[in-house]
Amino acid sequence: MKKDLRRIEETLLQLNKKVPTLSTAPTPEPEIVQRPVSFDLHSKPPKAIEPEIASPPAIDSEPKPLNLPKLKTPNFTSHRNAANPALASTLLLEMKTIADNWQVELNQTLRQIQDLYLEGPIVDGWLESDSGHPLGDLSTLRHGEVDRLMSYIEEICATPIPGTKGAPKAGYRLCGINADGQRWSYPCPAEQIPSLSLAIARYHKLRQLLDRKQHLENRLTGLAETLVGLHSKMKD
């Protein structure tokens, strides 16, 4: 009897090993199929993509010299190209000196004109003999220099007066041209010839002084107009 029970137990044990029961048999786990994904759940956030900037081509630090024609180097002078602040002041001082000299000469000329009027009468004319010949050279009286006129007067004074002993008996006339261009003449007594000759010489000297006075006044006026225009430009 015991032997039979033992056989049964051994048979059951062998059956248990070959065929597991529902309670003890392990349940097979389903295989997990990993599918590929387009993103990583645990990956870091993507970085911003910086635009690519095309770098310029590398320049050779020592370029080859170009074969260009040689030009002559100009000579620059400092007084034309360099700024010279003192140049304007120097020019203004020189202009002031020149203008002052003109003004001094003009004042001297005016005083000479006044003194000439105080010396005696001034006559615009010439002396002629009654025969129609001028007393001396007519061009000397009308267009001569002051020194030649004074020599002419001394010659007249040394000439014997008509009507005196040793002098030719001839009369003289004072002649001239009026504003209308007409000739005029007056008899000239013999004793008045020296004084009239001096009066004629004063007139020619007066003409020279008046011409010089006009020349200086024109220079000063032109300089003043130029400076006024320059002063207006400097204010703009």
Coordinates of C-alpha atoms in Angstrom, one line a residue:
M1 CA 0.0 0.0 0.0
K2 CA 2.8 2.4 0.9
K3 CA 4.6 1.5 -2.2
D4 CA 1.6 2.4 -4.3
L5 CA 1.3 5.8 -2.6
R6 CA 4.9 6.5 -3.2
R7 CA 4.5 5.7 -6.9
I8 CA 1.6 8.0 -7.2
E9 CA 3.6 10.8 -5.5
E10 CA 6.5 10.3 -7.7
T11 CA 4.3 10.3 -10.8
L12 CA 2.6 13.5 -9.7
L13 CA 6.0 15.1 -9.0
Q14 CA 7.1 14.2 -12.5
L15 CA 3.9 15.5 -14.0
N16 CA 4.3 18.8 -12.1
K17 CA 7.8 19.2 -13.5
K18 CA 6.6 18.6 -17.1
V19 CA 3.2 20.4 -17.0
P20 CA 3.1 23.4 -14.7
T21 CA -0.1 24.4 -13.2
L22 CA -2.0 27.7 -13.9
S23 CA -1.1 29.1 -10.6
T24 CA 2.6 28.4 -10.7
A25 CA 3.4 28.7 -14.4
P26 CA 5.0 32.1 -15.2
T27 CA 3.0 34.3 -17.5
P28 CA 5.2 35.3 -20.4
E29 CA 5.6 39.2 -20.7
P30 CA 4.7 40.7 -24.0
E31 CA 7.6 42.1 -25.9
I32 CA 7.7 45.9 -26.2
V33 CA 8.4 47.0 -29.7
Q34 CA 10.3 50.3 -29.8
R35 CA 9.2 52.4 -32.6
P36 CA 11.5 55.2 -33.9
V37 CA 10.4 58.7 -33.0
S38 CA 11.2 62.0 -34.7
F39 CA 12.1 63.7 -31.4
D40 CA 13.8 63.0 -28.1
L41 CA 11.6 63.5 -25.1
H42 CA 14.6 63.9 -22.8
S43 CA 16.7 66.0 -25.1
K44 CA 17.6 69.6 -24.5
P45 CA 15.7 72.4 -26.3
P46 CA 17.2 73.1 -29.7
K47 CA 19.6 76.0 -30.0
A48 CA 18.9 79.0 -32.3
I49 CA 20.6 78.6 -35.6
E50 CA 22.8 81.6 -36.3
P51 CA 22.9 82.7 -39.9
E52 CA 26.2 82.1 -41.6
I53 CA 27.9 85.3 -42.7
A54 CA 30.2 84.9 -45.6
S55 CA 33.6 86.1 -44.6
P56 CA 35.4 88.3 -47.1
P57 CA 38.3 86.7 -48.9
A58 CA 41.6 87.1 -47.2
I59 CA 43.6 90.0 -48.5
D60 CA 47.2 89.6 -48.9
S61 CA 49.0 91.8 -46.4
E62 CA 51.7 92.6 -49.0
P63 CA 50.0 93.3 -52.3
K64 CA 52.1 93.4 -55.4
P65 CA 53.0 96.9 -56.5
L66 CA 51.2 98.1 -59.6
N67 CA 53.3 99.1 -62.6
L68 CA 52.0 102.8 -62.9
P69 CA 53.7 105.6 -64.7
K70 CA 55.7 107.9 -62.4
L71 CA 54.4 111.4 -61.9
K72 CA 56.5 114.4 -61.1
T73 CA 55.9 115.5 -57.5
P74 CA 54.5 119.1 -57.4
N75 CA 56.4 121.6 -55.3
F76 CA 54.0 123.1 -52.8
T77 CA 54.9 126.5 -51.3
S78 CA 53.8 127.4 -47.9
H79 CA 52.4 130.8 -48.7
R80 CA 49.8 129.4 -51.1
N81 CA 48.8 126.1 -49.7
A82 CA 49.4 126.3 -45.9
A83 CA 47.1 128.3 -43.7
N84 CA 48.8 131.4 -42.5
P85 CA 46.7 133.2 -40.0
A86 CA 49.2 136.1 -39.8
L87 CA 49.1 136.8 -43.5
A88 CA 45.8 138.7 -43.4
S89 CA 47.0 140.8 -40.5
T90 CA 50.2 141.6 -42.3
L91 CA 48.5 142.6 -45.5
L92 CA 46.0 144.8 -43.6
L93 CA 48.9 146.6 -41.9
E94 CA 50.7 147.1 -45.2
M95 CA 47.5 148.5 -46.8
K96 CA 47.0 150.9 -43.8
T97 CA 50.6 152.1 -44.2
I98 CA 50.1 152.8 -47.9
A99 CA 46.7 154.5 -47.3
D100 CA 48.3 156.7 -44.6
N101 CA 51.1 157.7 -47.1
W102 CA 48.5 158.6 -49.7
Q103 CA 46.6 160.7 -47.2
V104 CA 49.8 162.5 -46.1
E105 CA 50.7 163.3 -49.7
L106 CA 47.2 164.5 -50.4
N107 CA 47.3 166.9 -47.4
Q108 CA 50.7 168.2 -48.6
T109 CA 49.3 168.7 -52.1
L110 CA 46.3 170.7 -50.8
R111 CA 48.6 172.9 -48.8
Q112 CA 50.8 173.6 -51.9
I113 CA 47.6 174.5 -53.8
Q114 CA 46.6 177.0 -51.1
D115 CA 50.1 178.5 -51.0
L116 CA 50.1 178.8 -54.8
Y117 CA 46.8 180.9 -54.6
L118 CA 48.4 183.1 -51.9
E119 CA 51.4 183.8 -54.1
G120 CA 49.6 185.9 -56.6
P121 CA 47.3 185.9 -59.6
I122 CA 47.0 182.8 -61.8
V123 CA 46.4 183.2 -65.5
D124 CA 45.5 180.5 -68.0
G125 CA 46.9 182.0 -71.2
W126 CA 50.1 183.0 -73.0
L127 CA 51.8 186.1 -74.3
E128 CA 52.2 187.1 -78.0
S129 CA 53.7 190.0 -79.8
D130 CA 51.6 192.3 -81.9
S131 CA 53.1 190.6 -85.0
G132 CA 51.4 187.3 -84.0
H133 CA 54.5 185.5 -82.7
P134 CA 54.3 184.2 -79.2
L135 CA 56.7 185.5 -76.6
G136 CA 59.0 182.5 -76.5
D137 CA 58.0 178.9 -77.1
L138 CA 54.2 178.5 -76.9
S139 CA 54.4 174.8 -76.0
T140 CA 56.6 175.7 -73.0
L141 CA 53.9 178.0 -71.7
R142 CA 51.0 175.7 -72.2
H143 CA 52.4 172.2 -71.6
G144 CA 55.9 172.7 -70.0
E145 CA 57.2 171.5 -66.7
V146 CA 57.5 174.0 -63.8
D147 CA 61.3 174.2 -64.1
R148 CA 61.1 175.0 -67.7
L149 CA 58.4 177.6 -67.1
M150 CA 60.6 179.3 -64.4
S151 CA 63.5 179.4 -66.8
Y152 CA 61.3 181.0 -69.4
I153 CA 60.2 183.6 -66.9
E154 CA 63.8 184.4 -66.0
E155 CA 64.5 184.8 -69.7
I156 CA 61.6 187.2 -70.1
C157 CA 62.7 189.2 -67.1
A158 CA 66.2 189.5 -68.6
T159 CA 64.8 190.7 -71.9
P160 CA 64.6 194.6 -72.2
I161 CA 61.0 195.8 -71.9
P162 CA 59.6 197.3 -75.1
G163 CA 59.8 201.1 -75.2
T164 CA 63.0 201.2 -73.2
K165 CA 66.5 202.0 -74.5
G166 CA 67.9 199.1 -76.5
A167 CA 64.6 197.3 -76.8
P168 CA 62.6 196.8 -80.0
K169 CA 59.5 198.8 -80.2
A170 CA 56.9 196.1 -80.3
G171 CA 53.6 195.5 -78.3
Y172 CA 52.4 192.3 -76.7
R173 CA 49.0 190.7 -76.1
L174 CA 47.8 188.3 -73.5
C175 CA 45.9 185.4 -75.3
G176 CA 43.9 182.4 -74.2
I177 CA 41.0 180.1 -75.0
N178 CA 37.6 180.4 -73.3
A179 CA 35.2 177.6 -72.2
D180 CA 33.6 177.6 -75.6
G181 CA 36.9 177.0 -77.4
Q182 CA 37.1 180.5 -78.8
R183 CA 40.4 182.5 -78.7
W184 CA 40.6 185.8 -76.8
S185 CA 43.4 188.3 -76.5
Y186 CA 44.0 191.6 -74.6
P187 CA 46.8 194.1 -74.9
C188 CA 49.6 193.6 -72.4
P189 CA 51.5 196.7 -71.2
A190 CA 55.2 196.3 -71.2
E191 CA 55.5 196.7 -67.4
Q192 CA 53.1 193.8 -66.8
I193 CA 55.0 191.2 -68.8
P194 CA 57.0 189.8 -65.9
S195 CA 54.0 189.6 -63.5
L196 CA 51.8 188.0 -66.2
S197 CA 54.5 185.5 -67.0
L198 CA 54.6 184.5 -63.3
A199 CA 50.8 184.2 -63.3
I200 CA 50.9 181.9 -66.3
A201 CA 53.6 179.8 -64.6
R202 CA 51.5 179.5 -61.5
Y203 CA 48.6 178.2 -63.6
H204 CA 50.6 175.4 -65.0
K205 CA 52.0 174.5 -61.6
L206 CA 48.4 174.5 -60.3
R207 CA 47.3 172.1 -63.1
Q208 CA 50.0 169.7 -62.0
L209 CA 49.0 169.9 -58.4
L210 CA 45.3 169.4 -59.2
D211 CA 46.1 166.4 -61.3
R212 CA 48.1 164.9 -58.5
K213 CA 45.3 165.7 -56.0
Q214 CA 42.8 164.0 -58.3
H215 CA 45.0 160.9 -58.6
L216 CA 45.4 160.5 -54.9
E217 CA 41.7 161.0 -54.2
N218 CA 40.8 158.3 -56.8
R219 CA 43.2 155.9 -55.1
L220 CA 41.8 156.5 -51.7
T221 CA 38.2 156.3 -53.0
G222 CA 38.9 153.0 -54.8
L223 CA 40.6 151.5 -51.8
A224 CA 37.6 152.5 -49.6
E225 CA 35.1 150.9 -52.0
T226 CA 37.1 147.7 -52.1
L227 CA 37.4 147.5 -48.3
V228 CA 33.6 148.2 -47.9
G229 CA 32.8 145.3 -50.2
L230 CA 35.3 143.0 -48.4
H231 CA 33.9 144.1 -45.0
S232 CA 30.4 143.1 -46.2
K233 CA 31.5 139.7 -47.3
M234 CA 33.2 139.1 -44.0
K235 CA 29.9 139.7 -42.2
D236 CA 28.0 137.1 -44.3

